[in-house]
PDB file of C-alpha atoms in Angstrom:
ATOM      1  CA  MET A   1     -62.345 -23.307  21.876  1.00  0.00           C
ATOM      2  CA  ILE A   2     -59.701 -20.896  23.070  1.00  0.00           C
ATOM      3  CA  LEU A   3     -58.049 -17.940  21.409  1.00  0.00           C
ATOM      4  CA  GLY A   4     -54.357 -18.482  20.758  1.00  0.00           C
ATOM      5  CA  LYS A   5     -51.404 -17.293  18.775  1.00  0.00           C
ATOM      6  CA  VAL A   6     -49.093 -19.568  16.777  1.00  0.00           C
ATOM      7  CA  VAL A   7     -45.625 -18.845  18.132  1.00  0.00           C
ATOM      8  CA  GLY A   8     -43.647 -21.684  16.643  1.00  0.00           C
ATOM      9  CA  THR A   9     -43.497 -25.131  15.120  1.00  0.00           C
ATOM     10  CA  VAL A  10     -42.545 -28.450  16.684  1.00  0.00           C
ATOM     11  CA  TRP A  11     -40.581 -30.944  14.613  1.00  0.00           C
ATOM     12  CA  ALA A  12     -40.271 -34.599  15.621  1.00  0.00           C
ATOM     13  CA  THR A  13     -38.866 -37.157  13.267  1.00  0.00           C
ATOM     14  CA  ARG A  14     -39.242 -40.063  15.687  1.00  0.00           C
ATOM     15  CA  LYS A  15     -42.880 -40.127  16.748  1.00  0.00           C
ATOM     16  CA  ASP A  16     -45.974 -42.262  16.760  1.00  0.00           C
ATOM     17  CA  GLU A  17     -46.549 -43.228  13.137  1.00  0.00           C
ATOM     18  CA  GLN A  18     -50.109 -41.971  13.358  1.00  0.00           C
ATOM     19  CA  LEU A  19     -48.716 -38.446  13.750  1.00  0.00           C
ATOM     20  CA  VAL A  20     -46.778 -38.629  10.506  1.00  0.00           C
ATOM     21  CA  GLY A  21     -47.792 -35.940   8.043  1.00  0.00           C
ATOM     22  CA  MET A  22     -49.265 -33.668  10.694  1.00  0.00           C
ATOM     23  CA  LYS A  23     -47.956 -30.160  11.218  1.00  0.00           C
ATOM     24  CA  LEU A  24     -47.411 -29.576  14.953  1.00  0.00           C
ATOM     25  CA  GLN A  25     -47.691 -25.918  15.856  1.00  0.00           C
ATOM     26  CA  LEU A  26     -46.797 -24.306  19.173  1.00  0.00           C
ATOM     27  CA  VAL A  27     -49.815 -22.221  20.211  1.00  0.00           C
ATOM     28  CA  ARG A  28     -49.802 -19.905  23.206  1.00  0.00           C
ATOM     29  CA  GLU A  29     -53.090 -18.884  24.785  1.00  0.00           C
ATOM     30  CA  LEU A  30     -54.010 -15.273  24.027  1.00  0.00           C
ATOM     31  CA  GLY A  31     -55.855 -13.045  26.500  1.00  0.00           C
ATOM     32  CA  LEU A  32     -58.507 -10.661  25.197  1.00  0.00           C
ATOM     33  CA  ASP A  33     -56.208  -7.832  26.118  1.00  0.00           C
ATOM     34  CA  GLY A  34     -53.777  -9.159  23.529  1.00  0.00           C
ATOM     35  CA  LYS A  35     -51.259 -10.352  26.080  1.00  0.00           C
ATOM     36  CA  LEU A  36     -49.847 -13.860  25.586  1.00  0.00           C
ATOM     37  CA  LYS A  37     -50.402 -16.221  28.494  1.00  0.00           C
ATOM     38  CA  SER A  38     -47.939 -18.754  29.781  1.00  0.00           C
ATOM     39  CA  LYS A  39     -50.187 -21.695  28.925  1.00  0.00           C
ATOM     40  CA  PHE A  40     -49.501 -23.262  25.544  1.00  0.00           C
ATOM     41  CA  VAL A  41     -50.325 -26.391  23.612  1.00  0.00           C
ATOM     42  CA  VAL A  42     -48.809 -28.313  20.751  1.00  0.00           C
ATOM     43  CA  ALA A  43     -51.722 -28.385  18.339  1.00  0.00           C
ATOM     44  CA  VAL A  44     -52.126 -30.121  15.002  1.00  0.00           C
ATOM     45  CA  ASP A  45     -52.689 -27.583  12.283  1.00  0.00           C
ATOM     46  CA  SER A  46     -55.597 -28.423  10.013  1.00  0.00           C
ATOM     47  CA  VAL A  47     -56.135 -25.005   8.450  1.00  0.00           C
ATOM     48  CA  GLY A  48     -52.643 -23.931   7.413  1.00  0.00           C
ATOM     49  CA  ALA A  49     -51.972 -21.354  10.108  1.00  0.00           C
ATOM     50  CA  GLY A  50     -48.601 -19.650   9.966  1.00  0.00           C
ATOM     51  CA  VAL A  51     -46.452 -18.442  12.837  1.00  0.00           C
ATOM     52  CA  GLY A  52     -47.751 -15.176  14.269  1.00  0.00           C
ATOM     53  CA  GLU A  53     -51.382 -15.742  13.308  1.00  0.00           C
ATOM     54  CA  THR A  54     -54.240 -15.550  15.800  1.00  0.00           C
ATOM     55  CA  VAL A  55     -56.110 -18.839  15.811  1.00  0.00           C
ATOM     56  CA  LEU A  56     -58.757 -20.839  17.625  1.00  0.00           C
ATOM     57  CA  PHE A  57     -57.925 -24.282  18.920  1.00  0.00           C
ATOM     58  CA  ALA A  58     -60.076 -27.053  20.349  1.00  0.00           C
ATOM     59  CA  GLN A  59     -58.874 -29.423  23.038  1.00  0.00           C
ATOM     60  CA  GLY A  60     -59.792 -32.841  24.372  1.00  0.00           C
ATOM     61  CA  SER A  61     -61.582 -35.541  22.428  1.00  0.00           C
ATOM     62  CA  SER A  62     -63.260 -32.869  20.297  1.00  0.00           C
ATOM     63  CA  ALA A  63     -59.878 -32.339  18.657  1.00  0.00           C
ATOM     64  CA  ARG A  64     -60.354 -35.695  16.922  1.00  0.00           C
ATOM     65  CA  GLN A  65     -63.450 -34.430  15.076  1.00  0.00           C
ATOM     66  CA  THR A  66     -61.630 -33.550  11.878  1.00  0.00           C
ATOM     67  CA  GLU A  67     -60.761 -35.692   8.868  1.00  0.00           C
ATOM     68  CA  LEU A  68     -57.058 -35.208   9.602  1.00  0.00           C
ATOM     69  CA  THR A  69     -57.067 -36.129  13.296  1.00  0.00           C
ATOM     70  CA  ARG A  70     -59.837 -38.750  13.365  1.00  0.00           C
ATOM     71  CA  ASN A  71     -58.870 -41.652  15.666  1.00  0.00           C
ATOM     72  CA  LYS A  72     -55.388 -40.246  16.046  1.00  0.00           C
ATOM     73  CA  PRO A  73     -53.540 -39.604  19.316  1.00  0.00           C
ATOM     74  CA  VAL A  74     -54.298 -35.866  19.180  1.00  0.00           C
ATOM     75  CA  ASP A  75     -55.995 -33.725  21.834  1.00  0.00           C
ATOM     76  CA  ALA A  76     -55.476 -30.212  20.417  1.00  0.00           C
ATOM     77  CA  VAL A  77     -56.187 -28.988  16.921  1.00  0.00           C
ATOM     78  CA  ILE A  78     -56.168 -25.544  15.365  1.00  0.00           C
ATOM     79  CA  THR A  79     -59.697 -25.108  14.033  1.00  0.00           C
ATOM     80  CA  ALA A  80     -59.724 -21.569  12.607  1.00  0.00           C
ATOM     81  CA  ILE A  81     -57.639 -18.540  11.732  1.00  0.00           C
ATOM     82  CA  VAL A  82     -59.240 -15.521  13.362  1.00  0.00           C
ATOM     83  CA  ASP A  83     -59.900 -12.547  11.076  1.00  0.00           C
ATOM     84  CA  LYS A  84     -61.490 -10.310  13.692  1.00  0.00           C
ATOM     85  CA  PHE A  85     -63.021 -10.567  17.123  1.00  0.00           C
ATOM     86  CA  ASP A  86     -64.777  -8.093  19.356  1.00  0.00           C
ATOM     87  CA  THR A  87     -65.929  -8.223  22.965  1.00  0.00           C
ATOM     88  CA  LYS A  88     -68.000  -5.571  24.613  1.00  0.00           C
TER      89      LYS A  88
ATOM     90  CA  MET B   1     -72.989 -27.820  31.548  1.00  0.00           C
ATOM     91  CA  ASN B   2     -72.194 -24.345  32.783  1.00  0.00           C
ATOM     92  CA  LEU B   3     -73.719 -20.900  32.781  1.00  0.00           C
ATOM     93  CA  GLY B   4     -72.023 -18.122  30.894  1.00  0.00           C
ATOM     94  CA  LYS B   5     -72.721 -14.762  29.341  1.00  0.00           C
ATOM     95  CA  VAL B   6     -72.200 -14.056  25.649  1.00  0.00           C
ATOM     96  CA  VAL B   7     -69.776 -11.143  25.451  1.00  0.00           C
ATOM     97  CA  GLY B   8     -68.651 -11.039  21.867  1.00  0.00           C
ATOM     98  CA  LYS B   9     -68.191 -12.620  18.471  1.00  0.00           C
ATOM     99  CA  VAL B  10     -65.374 -14.084  16.372  1.00  0.00           C
ATOM    100  CA  TRP B  11     -65.059 -13.876  12.593  1.00  0.00           C
ATOM    101  CA  ALA B  12     -62.936 -16.486  10.828  1.00  0.00           C
ATOM    102  CA  THR B  13     -63.115 -17.219   7.147  1.00  0.00           C
ATOM    103  CA  GLN B  14     -60.340 -19.795   7.025  1.00  0.00           C
ATOM    104  CA  LYS B  15     -61.438 -22.680   9.253  1.00  0.00           C
ATOM    105  CA  CYS B  16     -62.190 -26.370   9.454  1.00  0.00           C
ATOM    106  CA  PRO B  17     -65.012 -27.488   7.136  1.00  0.00           C
ATOM    107  CA  GLY B  18     -66.975 -28.550  10.232  1.00  0.00           C
ATOM    108  CA  LEU B  19     -67.172 -24.907  11.359  1.00  0.00           C
ATOM    109  CA  TYR B  20     -68.536 -23.515   8.084  1.00  0.00           C
ATOM    110  CA  GLY B  21     -71.797 -21.681   8.500  1.00  0.00           C
ATOM    111  CA  LYS B  22     -71.657 -21.736  12.290  1.00  0.00           C
ATOM    112  CA  ARG B  23     -71.511 -18.762  14.633  1.00  0.00           C
ATOM    113  CA  LEU B  24     -68.483 -18.352  16.886  1.00  0.00           C
ATOM    114  CA  LEU B  25     -69.389 -16.531  20.085  1.00  0.00           C
ATOM    115  CA  PHE B  26     -67.308 -15.455  23.069  1.00  0.00           C
ATOM    116  CA  ILE B  27     -68.702 -16.717  26.370  1.00  0.00           C
ATOM    117  CA  GLN B  28     -67.662 -15.359  29.746  1.00  0.00           C
ATOM    118  CA  PRO B  29     -68.039 -18.234  32.255  1.00  0.00           C
ATOM    119  CA  LEU B  30     -69.845 -17.083  35.391  1.00  0.00           C
ATOM    120  CA  SER B  31     -69.157 -18.029  39.005  1.00  0.00           C
ATOM    121  CA  PHE B  32     -71.927 -19.087  41.388  1.00  0.00           C
ATOM    122  CA  GLY B  33     -72.801 -15.526  42.313  1.00  0.00           C
ATOM    123  CA  GLY B  34     -72.773 -14.502  38.647  1.00  0.00           C
ATOM    124  CA  HIS B  35     -69.344 -12.901  38.678  1.00  0.00           C
ATOM    125  CA  VAL B  36     -66.609 -13.249  36.049  1.00  0.00           C
ATOM    126  CA  LEU B  37     -64.868 -16.611  36.334  1.00  0.00           C
ATOM    127  CA  GLY B  38     -61.685 -17.036  34.326  1.00  0.00           C
ATOM    128  CA  ASP B  39     -61.180 -15.998  30.761  1.00  0.00           C
ATOM    129  CA  PRO B  40     -63.791 -15.992  27.990  1.00  0.00           C
ATOM    130  CA  ILE B  41     -63.899 -19.030  25.732  1.00  0.00           C
ATOM    131  CA  VAL B  42     -65.109 -19.306  22.165  1.00  0.00           C
ATOM    132  CA  SER B  43     -68.072 -21.574  21.484  1.00  0.00           C
ATOM    133  CA  LEU B  44     -70.412 -22.572  18.699  1.00  0.00           C
ATOM    134  CA  ASP B  45     -74.048 -21.607  18.907  1.00  0.00           C
ATOM    135  CA  THR B  46     -77.076 -23.778  18.175  1.00  0.00           C
ATOM    136  CA  VAL B  47     -79.816 -21.582  19.629  1.00  0.00           C
ATOM    137  CA  GLY B  48     -79.189 -18.128  18.169  1.00  0.00           C
ATOM    138  CA  ALA B  49     -77.810 -16.483  21.289  1.00  0.00           C
ATOM    139  CA  GLY B  50     -76.791 -12.842  21.071  1.00  0.00           C
ATOM    140  CA  THR B  51     -74.372 -10.633  22.959  1.00  0.00           C
ATOM    141  CA  GLY B  52     -75.539 -10.097  26.534  1.00  0.00           C
ATOM    142  CA  ASP B  53     -77.578 -13.316  26.734  1.00  0.00           C
ATOM    143  CA  MET B  54     -76.984 -15.635  29.618  1.00  0.00           C
ATOM    144  CA  VAL B  55     -76.553 -19.107  28.142  1.00  0.00           C
ATOM    145  CA  ILE B  56     -76.092 -22.737  29.042  1.00  0.00           C
ATOM    146  CA  TYR B  57     -73.079 -24.249  27.296  1.00  0.00           C
ATOM    147  CA  VAL B  58     -71.748 -27.797  27.159  1.00  0.00           C
ATOM    148  CA  SER B  59     -68.015 -28.455  26.880  1.00  0.00           C
ATOM    149  CA  SER B  60     -65.561 -31.190  25.919  1.00  0.00           C
ATOM    150  CA  MET B  61     -66.506 -33.987  23.506  1.00  0.00           C
ATOM    151  CA  GLU B  62     -70.198 -33.647  24.282  1.00  0.00           C
ATOM    152  CA  ALA B  63     -70.117 -30.228  22.597  1.00  0.00           C
ATOM    153  CA  THR B  64     -69.928 -32.006  19.241  1.00  0.00           C
ATOM    154  CA  ILE B  65     -73.118 -34.043  19.792  1.00  0.00           C
ATOM    155  CA  PRO B  66     -75.587 -31.344  18.651  1.00  0.00           C
ATOM    156  CA  PHE B  67     -73.905 -31.461  15.251  1.00  0.00           C
ATOM    157  CA  LYS B  68     -73.839 -35.261  14.839  1.00  0.00           C
ATOM    158  CA  PRO B  69     -73.146 -36.899  12.408  1.00  0.00           C
ATOM    159  CA  GLU B  70     -71.145 -33.967  11.057  1.00  0.00           C
ATOM    160  CA  LEU B  71     -67.445 -33.801  12.053  1.00  0.00           C
ATOM    161  CA  VAL B  72     -67.266 -30.578  14.080  1.00  0.00           C
ATOM    162  CA  PRO B  73     -64.125 -29.949  16.173  1.00  0.00           C
ATOM    163  CA  THR B  74     -65.712 -27.909  18.956  1.00  0.00           C
ATOM    164  CA  ASP B  75     -65.146 -28.242  22.670  1.00  0.00           C
ATOM    165  CA  ALA B  76     -67.826 -25.712  23.690  1.00  0.00           C
ATOM    166  CA  THR B  77     -71.345 -25.298  22.337  1.00  0.00           C
ATOM    167  CA  ILE B  78     -74.252 -23.163  23.527  1.00  0.00           C
ATOM    168  CA  VAL B  79     -77.271 -25.387  24.034  1.00  0.00           C
ATOM    169  CA  GLY B  80     -79.678 -23.036  25.771  1.00  0.00           C
ATOM    170  CA  ILE B  81     -80.538 -19.430  26.569  1.00  0.00           C
ATOM    171  CA  THR B  82     -81.325 -18.950  30.246  1.00  0.00           C
ATOM    172  CA  ASP B  83     -84.615 -17.231  31.098  1.00  0.00           C
ATOM    173  CA  ARG B  84     -84.315 -17.406  34.833  1.00  0.00           C
ATOM    174  CA  VAL B  85     -82.273 -19.074  37.549  1.00  0.00           C
ATOM    175  CA  ASP B  86     -84.112 -19.978  40.746  1.00  0.00           C
ATOM    176  CA  HIS B  87     -81.893 -20.815  43.683  1.00  0.00           C
ATOM    177  CA  GLU B  88     -82.315 -19.647  47.245  1.00  0.00           C
ATOM    178  CA  ALA B  89     -78.640 -18.709  47.694  1.00  0.00           C
ATOM    179  CA  MET B  90     -78.758 -16.415  44.696  1.00  0.00           C
ATOM    180  CA  ILE B  91     -81.840 -14.476  45.581  1.00  0.00           C
ATOM    181  CA  PRO B  92     -80.748 -11.497  47.705  1.00  0.00           C
ATOM    182  CA  LYS B  93     -84.281 -10.188  48.213  1.00  0.00           C
ATOM    183  CA  PRO B  94     -87.342 -12.138  49.346  1.00  0.00           C
ATOM    184  CA  TRP B  95     -88.426 -14.636  46.625  1.00  0.00           C
ATOM    185  CA  SER B  96     -88.802 -12.576  43.442  1.00  0.00           C
ATOM    186  CA  ARG B  97     -90.961 -13.695  40.538  1.00  0.00           C
ATOM    187  CA  SER B  98     -89.208 -11.196  38.224  1.00  0.00           C
ATOM    188  CA  ARG B  99     -88.736 -12.369  34.642  1.00  0.00           C
ATOM    189  CA  ASP B 100     -85.472 -10.452  34.411  1.00  0.00           C
ATOM    190  CA  HIS B 101     -82.786 -12.950  35.392  1.00  0.00           C
ATOM    191  CA  GLU B 102     -80.423 -10.033  35.901  1.00  0.00           C
ATOM    192  CA  ALA B 103     -82.373  -9.186  39.058  1.00  0.00           C
ATOM    193  CA  VAL B 104     -81.803 -12.660  40.402  1.00  0.00           C
ATOM    194  CA  ILE B 105     -78.057 -12.816  39.603  1.00  0.00           C
ATOM    195  CA  PRO B 106     -76.022  -9.715  40.497  1.00  0.00           C
ATOM    196  CA  LYS B 107     -74.306  -8.061  37.488  1.00  0.00           C
ATOM    197  CA  PRO B 108     -70.849  -9.590  36.823  1.00  0.00           C
TER     198      PRO B 108
END
């Protein structure tokens, strides 16, 4: 998983019907120095993360390992809201 | 799989049910010579690795296999703690039998 920050929300009324009911958040990758990176993903939010929160997100097929995104066309999901992290 | 070094920890109370009770560790991927390669990633831990350990981690969908049949949305999981890496290109000095893998791989 990668550290990221929710910077926005993506709305799409016309979309694959399997994505209905999913909250699509715009998540930018966060460096350990706190600087936002240019890489971002549109991730399905399964933990109720709000804009501005530091989160973890999983990518690839692993993103389908939640009740919400099982067998859905999703390859990025927010898995956790980070309380604290430290790196030596 | 890849080699990496555990460099930190993440605390998160609000998370997917699949992550409950599992440790979230920061891994610094290492290049061939043991130097820093890219940015640290966050991974789950199945072997009790601690900060400073050199570990073997598996990524993408296969990272969820250690937790089967539980639904765990992880794309990186530590599956081993490295004791030693033997490879002729890595060993600067004549063949060393040292147990300390740090001696074999220069410090990142």
